XYZ file of C-alpha atoms in Angstrom:
644
model
C 164.475 44.235 159.816
C 165.977 44.760 163.607
C 169.332 43.549 162.583
C 169.456 46.289 159.781
C 168.343 49.121 162.041
C 165.340 51.205 162.512
C 164.459 53.645 159.607
C 162.086 56.490 161.147
C 160.862 57.699 157.638
C 159.896 54.524 156.391
C 158.059 53.638 159.628
C 155.854 56.909 159.598
C 154.918 56.249 155.932
C 153.581 52.668 156.892
C 151.852 53.947 159.876
C 150.113 56.677 157.836
C 149.056 53.870 155.337
C 147.856 51.746 157.938
C 145.693 54.374 159.526
C 144.094 55.557 156.282
C 143.205 51.867 155.613
C 141.569 51.482 158.655
C 139.568 54.750 158.223
C 138.139 53.643 154.932
C 137.075 50.372 156.336
C 135.380 52.023 159.051
C 133.416 54.493 156.489
C 132.566 51.065 154.466
C 131.253 49.441 157.666
C 129.100 52.430 158.610
C 127.408 52.478 155.046
C 126.478 49.072 155.200
C 125.031 49.110 158.615
C 122.921 52.338 158.005
C 121.258 50.366 154.978
C 118.067 48.669 156.198
C 117.705 45.064 155.495
C 114.622 43.085 155.906
C 114.309 39.083 155.938
C 112.371 37.164 153.441
C 110.547 33.783 154.239
C 113.922 32.043 153.687
C 115.535 34.201 156.340
C 118.044 35.767 153.856
C 118.307 39.826 154.102
C 117.532 41.854 151.373
C 117.308 45.690 150.991
C 114.092 47.185 152.004
C 111.996 48.803 149.157
C 111.943 52.541 148.759
C 108.525 54.287 149.306
C 106.998 55.363 146.227
C 107.019 59.281 145.469
C 104.542 60.929 143.437
C 106.373 62.931 140.797
C 105.480 66.353 140.013
C 106.146 67.963 136.716
C 109.561 67.621 135.592
C 111.859 70.734 136.134
C 114.299 71.825 133.822
C 117.670 71.839 135.336
C 119.587 74.889 134.787
C 123.076 74.409 133.441
C 125.842 75.258 135.989
C 126.351 79.065 136.245
C 129.936 78.632 135.558
C 129.128 77.751 131.906
C 126.512 80.660 131.212
C 127.632 83.682 129.511
C 126.449 86.533 127.670
C 127.042 90.232 127.016
C 126.210 93.051 128.929
C 123.898 94.552 126.064
C 122.289 91.025 125.545
C 121.580 90.520 129.221
C 120.037 93.958 129.488
C 117.922 93.388 126.628
C 116.696 90.121 128.129
C 115.861 91.723 131.242
C 113.629 94.320 129.501
C 111.576 91.636 127.654
C 111.223 89.824 130.936
C 109.958 92.909 132.594
C 107.594 93.471 129.775
C 106.141 89.989 129.866
C 105.936 89.953 133.710
C 104.468 93.358 134.083
C 102.618 94.394 130.799
C 101.023 91.119 129.638
C 98.799 90.325 132.771
C 95.386 89.314 132.273
C 92.524 91.375 133.588
C 90.352 90.349 136.451
C 86.790 91.131 137.549
C 87.710 93.454 140.282
C 89.571 95.707 137.760
C 86.507 95.568 135.312
C 84.198 96.781 138.141
C 86.455 99.547 139.178
C 86.837 100.995 135.722
C 83.214 100.327 134.810
C 81.815 102.704 137.580
C 81.963 105.636 135.346
C 79.885 104.033 132.412
C 76.311 105.074 132.566
C 75.256 102.846 129.638
C 74.199 99.414 130.954
C 74.548 97.925 127.335
C 78.185 99.097 127.289
C 78.882 97.511 130.647
C 77.403 94.261 129.740
C 79.194 94.325 126.431
C 82.744 94.772 128.134
C 82.038 92.160 130.584
C 81.071 89.524 128.230
C 83.849 90.514 125.833
C 86.578 89.741 128.203
C 85.080 86.830 129.749
C 85.066 85.199 126.080
C 88.697 86.570 125.684
C 89.533 84.857 128.987
C 90.451 88.323 130.328
C 93.349 88.669 128.114
C 93.949 92.278 126.708
C 92.469 93.093 123.397
C 93.894 96.687 122.835
C 97.169 97.291 124.835
C 99.331 93.828 124.748
C 102.834 94.497 126.009
C 102.292 97.933 126.473
C 101.940 98.716 122.849
C 98.760 99.801 121.247
C 97.272 97.460 118.787
C 96.094 98.300 115.246
C 92.648 98.279 116.221
C 93.599 100.557 119.145
C 95.287 102.934 116.935
C 92.434 102.965 114.346
C 89.941 103.771 117.317
C 92.245 106.567 118.585
C 92.310 108.192 114.919
C 88.449 107.956 114.667
C 87.741 109.179 118.211
C 90.130 111.895 118.219
C 87.909 113.607 115.347
C 84.564 112.170 116.628
C 83.174 115.635 117.285
C 83.546 116.272 113.298
C 80.859 113.555 112.919
C 78.654 115.514 114.933
C 79.006 112.963 118.147
C 79.706 113.814 121.782
C 83.567 113.073 122.475
C 82.733 112.415 126.165
C 80.913 109.451 125.329
C 83.700 107.780 123.539
C 86.401 108.303 126.364
C 88.160 110.587 123.822
C 90.319 112.157 126.456
C 91.389 108.917 128.167
C 92.198 107.313 124.742
C 94.645 110.374 123.709
C 96.199 110.193 127.148
C 96.759 106.553 126.695
C 98.222 107.142 122.991
C 100.670 109.758 124.571
C 101.746 107.827 127.483
C 102.266 104.569 125.437
C 104.233 106.550 122.778
C 106.335 108.112 125.432
C 107.115 104.744 126.961
C 107.997 103.219 123.502
C 110.568 106.476 122.818
C 112.099 105.599 126.338
C 112.136 101.814 125.360
C 113.798 102.428 122.008
C 116.165 104.852 123.568
C 117.448 102.448 126.427
C 117.921 99.829 123.698
C 119.848 102.201 121.452
C 122.288 103.145 124.140
C 125.985 102.405 123.852
C 125.837 99.139 125.587
C 129.232 97.486 126.184
C 129.963 94.122 124.544
C 131.828 93.008 127.310
C 131.201 89.219 128.110
C 129.818 88.156 131.402
C 129.652 84.858 132.999
C 128.003 83.083 135.976
C 125.601 84.741 138.373
C 125.650 87.977 136.615
C 123.882 86.063 133.636
C 121.211 84.504 135.741
C 120.863 86.810 138.726
C 119.424 90.312 138.047
C 120.639 91.657 141.495
C 124.319 90.322 140.514
C 123.965 92.092 136.986
C 122.612 95.258 138.403
C 125.614 95.290 141.062
C 128.195 94.984 138.101
C 126.249 97.839 136.229
C 126.436 99.982 139.392
C 130.137 99.693 139.572
C 131.129 99.474 136.017
C 128.294 101.415 134.106
C 126.467 103.871 136.455
C 124.855 105.735 133.847
C 123.495 102.657 132.263
C 122.378 101.467 135.784
C 120.445 104.641 136.204
C 118.532 104.303 132.870
C 117.685 100.617 133.659
C 116.411 101.316 137.134
C 114.272 104.028 135.687
C 112.716 102.139 132.895
C 111.961 99.117 135.388
C 110.193 101.762 137.496
C 108.152 103.176 134.397
C 107.407 99.513 133.423
C 106.043 98.939 136.795
C 104.018 102.198 136.994
C 102.589 101.483 133.420
C 101.339 98.093 134.424
C 99.234 99.814 136.837
C 97.562 102.143 134.303
C 97.216 99.459 131.668
C 94.048 97.792 132.879
C 92.111 101.405 133.029
C 93.151 102.155 129.266
C 92.288 98.740 128.154
C 88.825 99.029 129.530
C 88.620 102.514 128.188
C 89.372 101.415 124.821
C 86.785 98.620 125.064
C 84.008 101.044 125.903
C 84.853 103.392 123.164
C 84.845 100.414 120.792
C 81.160 99.775 121.837
C 80.115 103.213 121.446
C 81.729 103.418 117.985
C 80.130 100.245 116.915
C 76.872 101.458 118.350
C 76.938 104.872 116.639
C 78.478 103.514 113.236
C 76.130 100.701 113.197
C 75.358 99.528 109.643
C 76.981 95.966 110.142
C 76.607 95.024 114.021
C 72.857 96.352 114.862
C 72.296 97.499 118.175
C 70.724 94.899 120.499
C 72.817 92.180 119.261
C 76.292 92.735 120.693
C 76.912 88.813 120.734
C 77.544 88.815 116.979
C 80.130 91.585 117.561
C 81.757 89.771 120.492
C 81.897 86.442 118.633
C 83.472 88.306 115.509
C 86.045 89.937 117.732
C 86.985 86.643 119.478
C 87.460 84.891 116.090
C 89.105 87.785 114.102
C 90.641 90.338 116.550
C 93.178 91.264 113.906
C 90.423 92.861 111.673
C 89.220 95.481 114.425
C 90.989 98.156 112.365
C 89.312 97.081 109.209
C 85.952 97.130 110.618
C 86.229 100.572 112.033
C 87.586 101.985 108.667
C 84.634 100.285 106.907
C 81.817 101.316 109.454
C 82.597 105.099 108.668
C 80.357 106.130 105.502
C 82.760 106.607 102.569
C 80.620 108.711 100.222
C 80.795 112.545 99.104
C 77.497 113.403 100.864
C 78.491 112.218 104.406
C 81.924 113.973 103.905
C 80.142 117.319 102.673
C 77.750 117.066 105.727
C 80.804 116.918 107.781
C 82.320 120.097 106.221
C 78.983 121.930 106.533
C 78.740 121.096 110.302
C 82.061 122.755 110.817
C 81.023 125.917 108.832
C 77.625 126.268 110.883
C 79.380 125.721 114.109
C 81.527 128.630 113.169
C 78.437 130.660 112.288
C 76.575 129.767 115.310
C 79.673 130.840 117.510
C 79.818 134.442 115.686
C 76.264 135.317 114.708
C 73.439 136.879 116.475
C 69.863 136.073 116.856
C 67.922 137.684 113.810
C 64.372 138.857 113.822
C 61.645 137.097 111.909
C 61.104 138.358 108.396
C 57.590 138.795 106.956
C 56.107 139.955 103.696
C 54.832 143.223 104.907
C 55.046 146.542 103.630
C 53.819 150.011 104.707
C 51.539 152.120 102.275
C 50.062 155.374 103.633
C 49.924 154.198 107.177
C 48.551 150.702 106.058
C 50.322 147.332 106.730
C 50.034 145.364 103.509
C 50.606 141.569 103.575
C 52.072 140.108 100.335
C 52.070 136.468 99.080
C 55.221 137.239 97.300
C 57.553 140.039 96.424
C 59.045 140.186 93.002
C 62.360 142.013 93.110
C 63.426 144.521 90.430
C 66.751 145.950 89.593
C 67.736 149.072 91.120
C 64.635 149.254 93.138
C 64.641 149.806 97.002
C 63.120 146.996 99.228
C 62.818 147.565 103.039
C 62.978 143.704 103.735
C 66.381 143.759 102.336
C 67.640 145.466 105.558
C 66.632 142.475 107.627
C 68.015 140.001 105.260
C 71.342 141.689 105.124
C 72.821 140.543 108.407
C 71.768 136.907 107.653
C 73.670 136.829 104.284
C 76.750 138.393 105.947
C 76.990 135.925 108.884
C 75.935 133.150 106.705
C 78.539 133.925 103.799
C 76.285 134.749 100.846
C 77.387 138.434 100.971
C 81.115 139.212 101.369
C 81.830 140.760 104.837
C 82.900 144.148 103.275
C 79.647 144.477 101.413
C 78.056 147.860 102.461
C 74.642 147.862 103.801
C 72.027 148.627 100.933
C 68.462 147.994 100.317
C 68.895 148.441 96.631
C 68.459 145.244 94.828
C 71.623 145.227 92.636
C 73.597 142.364 90.878
C 75.412 141.585 94.248
C 72.126 141.152 96.060
C 70.800 139.054 93.045
C 73.784 136.817 93.140
C 73.394 136.299 96.929
C 69.767 135.740 96.850
C 70.122 133.064 94.090
C 73.111 131.199 95.875
C 70.801 131.106 98.918
C 67.779 129.672 97.140
C 69.988 127.127 95.483
C 71.409 126.008 98.777
C 67.914 125.374 99.839
C 66.492 123.599 96.847
C 64.411 126.533 95.628
C 64.095 127.874 92.246
C 66.438 130.523 91.539
C 64.769 133.689 90.808
C 64.494 137.210 92.033
C 61.447 136.751 94.040
C 60.597 136.541 97.771
C 57.915 133.857 98.042
C 56.641 131.947 101.219
C 59.336 129.162 100.695
C 62.135 131.740 100.528
C 61.049 133.441 103.517
C 60.701 130.154 105.513
C 64.170 129.297 104.656
C 65.466 132.881 105.706
C 63.702 132.467 109.162
C 65.251 129.123 109.709
C 67.628 129.641 112.550
C 71.311 128.502 112.625
C 70.506 126.170 115.435
C 67.761 124.571 113.203
C 70.325 124.290 110.365
C 72.850 122.716 112.695
C 70.263 120.184 113.910
C 69.232 119.155 110.255
C 72.811 118.545 109.566
C 73.240 116.511 112.838
C 70.119 114.530 112.089
C 71.449 113.622 108.507
C 74.657 112.564 109.613
C 72.943 110.431 112.202
C 70.749 108.885 109.469
C 73.907 108.085 107.312
C 75.673 106.226 110.182
C 72.125 104.346 110.761
C 71.765 103.554 107.015
C 72.411 100.019 105.841
C 74.192 101.579 102.875
C 77.028 103.020 104.813
C 79.363 100.058 104.519
C 78.525 99.425 101.010
C 80.742 100.283 97.959
C 78.135 99.918 95.191
C 74.636 100.891 95.723
C 71.507 102.939 94.581
C 69.958 105.414 96.877
C 66.745 107.589 96.500
C 66.353 110.742 99.001
C 62.631 111.492 98.959
C 63.212 115.404 99.991
C 65.783 116.023 97.244
C 63.759 114.063 94.671
C 66.725 112.530 93.456
C 68.287 109.011 92.672
C 71.630 108.526 92.939
C 74.212 105.686 92.013
C 77.242 105.221 94.223
C 80.510 103.317 93.507
C 83.677 103.045 95.398
C 83.026 106.436 97.471
C 81.751 108.504 94.424
C 78.499 109.313 92.839
C 78.433 107.975 89.235
C 75.204 109.082 88.252
C 72.009 111.090 89.281
C 68.392 110.949 88.014
C 65.454 113.146 88.790
C 62.544 111.182 90.440
C 58.965 111.730 91.175
C 58.041 110.574 94.502
C 54.769 110.058 96.448
C 52.596 113.029 97.092
C 51.782 114.393 100.495
C 48.030 115.140 100.109
C 45.634 113.483 102.230
C 42.862 111.268 100.792
C 40.332 108.944 101.727
C 41.143 105.130 101.308
C 38.133 103.014 100.555
C 40.267 100.065 101.396
C 41.138 101.308 104.906
C 37.903 103.389 105.181
C 39.940 106.437 106.601
C 41.618 109.646 105.623
C 45.313 109.680 105.471
C 48.695 110.348 103.655
C 48.527 107.067 101.935
C 50.623 108.198 98.886
C 53.973 108.838 100.802
C 56.796 106.860 99.534
C 57.999 104.817 102.445
C 61.683 104.530 103.654
C 63.156 101.143 103.149
C 66.213 99.114 102.064
C 66.393 96.032 99.859
C 68.350 94.904 96.839
C 67.349 95.207 93.131
C 66.947 91.645 92.032
C 65.318 91.960 88.534
C 64.438 94.572 85.747
C 60.884 93.983 84.336
C 61.006 95.099 80.676
C 57.644 95.993 79.184
C 55.975 95.804 82.572
C 52.361 95.049 83.194
C 50.562 97.423 85.563
C 48.482 95.658 87.843
C 46.456 98.367 89.085
C 46.164 98.266 92.931
C 42.547 98.196 94.399
C 42.661 101.625 95.916
C 43.855 103.274 92.729
C 41.198 101.409 90.849
C 38.387 102.622 93.154
C 39.768 106.174 93.365
C 40.583 106.876 90.028
C 39.834 103.983 87.232
C 36.102 103.667 88.404
C 35.804 107.461 88.118
C 36.997 107.531 84.621
C 34.844 104.826 83.576
C 31.768 106.690 84.890
C 32.904 109.575 82.470
C 33.828 107.247 79.520
C 32.772 103.547 79.464
C 35.511 102.979 76.800
C 38.230 104.080 79.073
C 39.791 100.541 79.569
C 39.784 99.934 76.037
C 41.226 103.098 75.082
C 44.195 103.054 77.511
C 45.083 99.261 76.903
C 43.486 97.936 80.168
C 42.384 94.228 80.595
C 40.000 93.091 83.358
C 40.298 89.662 84.826
C 37.738 88.119 86.820
C 38.667 85.795 89.448
C 36.576 82.938 90.689
C 35.608 84.702 93.796
C 34.139 87.483 91.570
C 37.015 89.975 92.348
C 38.022 92.007 89.291
C 41.914 92.819 88.533
C 42.568 95.616 86.253
C 45.951 95.311 84.136
C 47.324 97.775 81.787
C 49.220 95.973 79.065
C 52.638 96.870 77.850
C 52.844 99.850 75.312
C 53.626 103.420 74.910
C 50.865 104.550 77.182
C 51.759 101.978 79.900
C 51.902 103.928 83.207
C 55.059 101.926 84.125
C 56.686 102.988 81.076
C 59.253 100.598 79.212
C 61.179 99.246 82.382
C 60.561 98.638 86.124
C 63.203 98.081 88.747
C 62.071 95.363 91.107
C 63.186 95.050 94.866
C 61.435 93.094 97.498
C 59.609 95.161 99.994
C 56.618 95.072 102.028
C 55.211 98.220 100.659
C 55.067 97.360 97.176
C 57.158 100.250 96.078
C 59.419 99.983 92.890
C 61.095 102.415 90.386
C 59.653 102.589 86.933
C 59.660 104.660 83.652
C 56.665 106.896 82.906
C 55.096 108.202 79.785
C 54.529 111.628 81.753
C 57.752 113.243 81.301
C 56.634 116.831 82.177
C 56.659 116.532 85.753
C 60.542 116.039 85.738
C 60.883 119.621 84.960
C 59.365 120.790 88.314
C 61.639 121.573 91.316
C 58.933 120.162 93.505
C 58.099 116.500 92.479
C 55.937 114.730 95.080
C 53.028 113.644 92.735
C 52.921 109.816 92.559
C 50.894 107.216 94.520
C 54.093 105.998 96.126
C 56.044 104.376 93.745
C 59.158 106.216 92.250
C 59.253 107.507 88.623
C 62.656 107.962 87.281
C 63.823 110.098 84.557
C 66.105 108.437 81.817
C 65.434 105.022 83.003
C 67.213 103.334 80.346
C 70.415 105.121 81.189
C 69.984 103.742 84.735
C 69.252 100.289 83.304
C 72.346 100.402 81.040
C 74.567 101.235 84.131
C 73.089 98.442 86.236
C 73.246 95.950 83.640
C 76.671 96.873 82.227
C 78.196 96.260 85.697
C 76.020 93.320 86.342
C 77.318 91.670 82.862
C 73.843 90.031 82.204
C 72.674 91.158 79.045
C 73.922 93.748 76.644
C 71.872 96.863 75.591
C 71.264 95.860 72.298
C 69.323 92.739 73.847
C 67.583 95.045 76.024
C 66.246 97.162 73.075
C 65.188 94.029 71.166
C 63.192 92.903 74.249
C 61.716 96.534 74.441
C 60.568 96.383 70.732
C 58.927 92.894 71.476
C 56.333 94.699 73.665
C 56.285 91.267 75.732
C 56.695 91.588 79.533
C 60.284 90.044 80.298
C 62.033 89.825 83.580
C 65.860 90.222 83.463
C 67.477 88.771 86.562
C 70.520 90.568 88.074
C 73.412 88.220 88.795
C 74.632 90.443 91.664
C 71.438 92.090 93.360
C 72.347 95.684 93.881
C 71.896 97.332 97.494
C 69.165 100.159 97.338
C 67.649 102.228 100.093
C 64.859 104.832 100.029
C 65.750 107.356 102.752
C 64.673 110.861 103.969
C 67.231 113.275 104.547
C 66.522 117.259 104.570
C 70.345 118.056 104.199
C 72.776 116.658 101.537
C 73.967 117.182 98.051
C 71.647 118.524 95.314
C 71.404 117.667 91.595
C 74.627 119.743 90.768
C 76.698 118.125 93.523
C 76.559 121.219 95.948
C 75.204 121.182 99.461
C 71.761 121.879 100.017
C 68.851 121.983 102.579
C 65.538 120.474 101.226
C 62.078 121.018 101.982
C 60.633 118.483 104.834
C 58.003 117.427 102.124
C 56.351 115.013 104.472
C 57.153 116.804 107.609
C 58.732 113.681 109.173
C 61.906 115.486 110.277
C 60.216 118.067 112.474
C 59.621 115.767 115.493
C 62.924 114.419 115.055
C 64.790 117.626 115.149
C 63.192 118.739 118.595
C 65.089 115.619 119.905
C 68.508 116.179 118.533
C 70.678 117.477 121.483
C 73.248 120.394 120.865
C 74.891 120.463 124.306
C 78.261 118.785 124.511
C 78.561 119.006 120.451
């Protein structure tokens, strides 16, 4: 090589190669020396075992950002969804519950809300993701008009719920507007897809208007998340009071049943709320009349009491009644005139007059009809009593009737039979309409001595109850109650020893010497041709009667407590046709046999005997009814008007 001469370029390459090889060798040597080795029993060296590391949950490794890509629009929508999940789907906690229940004075409501959210594991029930649920919307719809039902709005958090509805609707509009903006479909990659700050930096430079809308939306979501717990608890409080007021299904004092139903079937809350509100023409008419008399109360004055007195030659004469004759003058009409103007029985433009003309007669008859009185041109004690009833008393009667309907076990039923004692009427309801009405005779209100109880009392009053009609007894045998036997049958026997034989009675003597009196089936049987049986502890049933004349009277409280019904075969035909058990031809055949025959109902019909002094009369128009047993008077004194 020396003989050929020195080549500087080649020598430089060789030296570089040798230096590189030496460096690689040193690196390999360092790596081998850094590896710890231990000797085994034979003295051979082997790598030291690695310490065991407890592995946690496996984490998903995000793909390299260089491969991630999206569009500006999709990235914005993904961010909005992330904000909603992070901010608006948070669970409640005990401290929030304590804070927002401080204003609830009802201990049962506080207890209900606490137990409800503990069972729900603190998850929101009415406002998930910042959107009101179907149950929340149904609740708002009812509570927004709760005063029309005669209930105090403040009790149901009405203002809070309406505010929540407005704010949530505004948020939804803003959300929809942001989503509907003209978002560019520009493709983005890398950090802008996974890093919120990087994406916002891009928006700030490239699309400043969109950047401002997104920032504002984020702020609004954060603000909404702070208010949602209060609204959620307000919805729960309101729901408790709705369930408590419209309580046919979940009775007061048993909230656990309602909580269990919510936890299992929360999606049915809206359906429950719709079913809790009584769906019948009586309740709807009471709501209309409540609005009418509220308006009257706001605009009318306090009227002087009316009495049936007249002056004759400086003497004051008291009358039991005044028969009003056409074209005659009556000073009492001057006191009635402002009432009829305020209550709407006389047109406002009617001139004041004390001459009894056709206009006066028409107004008086309308008033009497609305108060369940005979329509005639007469001022008797019952008409005067109704005229002296104040507007406040009328309002309270309507409020009490509405409350009784909400408390009724019939309120959620689609098909039922109802007897209202003060109206002397039986109604058959089906699918929100009254499909039949029958006049009835109910228990009398007179006091008498009971030889069984050995005391004086109103033992003939028809009791309030709810049950189911389970069977019809055709050609019933009347088993005379011991009280009636002693008070009536024994007295008749004293007058006529053959009274039992003449009226088709049989006497059965028991082994203990006790006598049972039974009237056999036939035309004169006190129960008539058919009896409607429903289990109850009062021994009350509905039946036919051979005494038809009492149905012509307006006041029909004459029985011993059971209910006599006019046209019982029509009622039987209606019930049996819907039940599909037997035909009417078969029923008539059984009647002709004169044998007591039970006819079971395949589907027992709900029935209630109730006591409402305001409702619908026989002609379907609104009426106030006489408080025949004077049961409503103590209740009316406890009906509050403040806040309604």
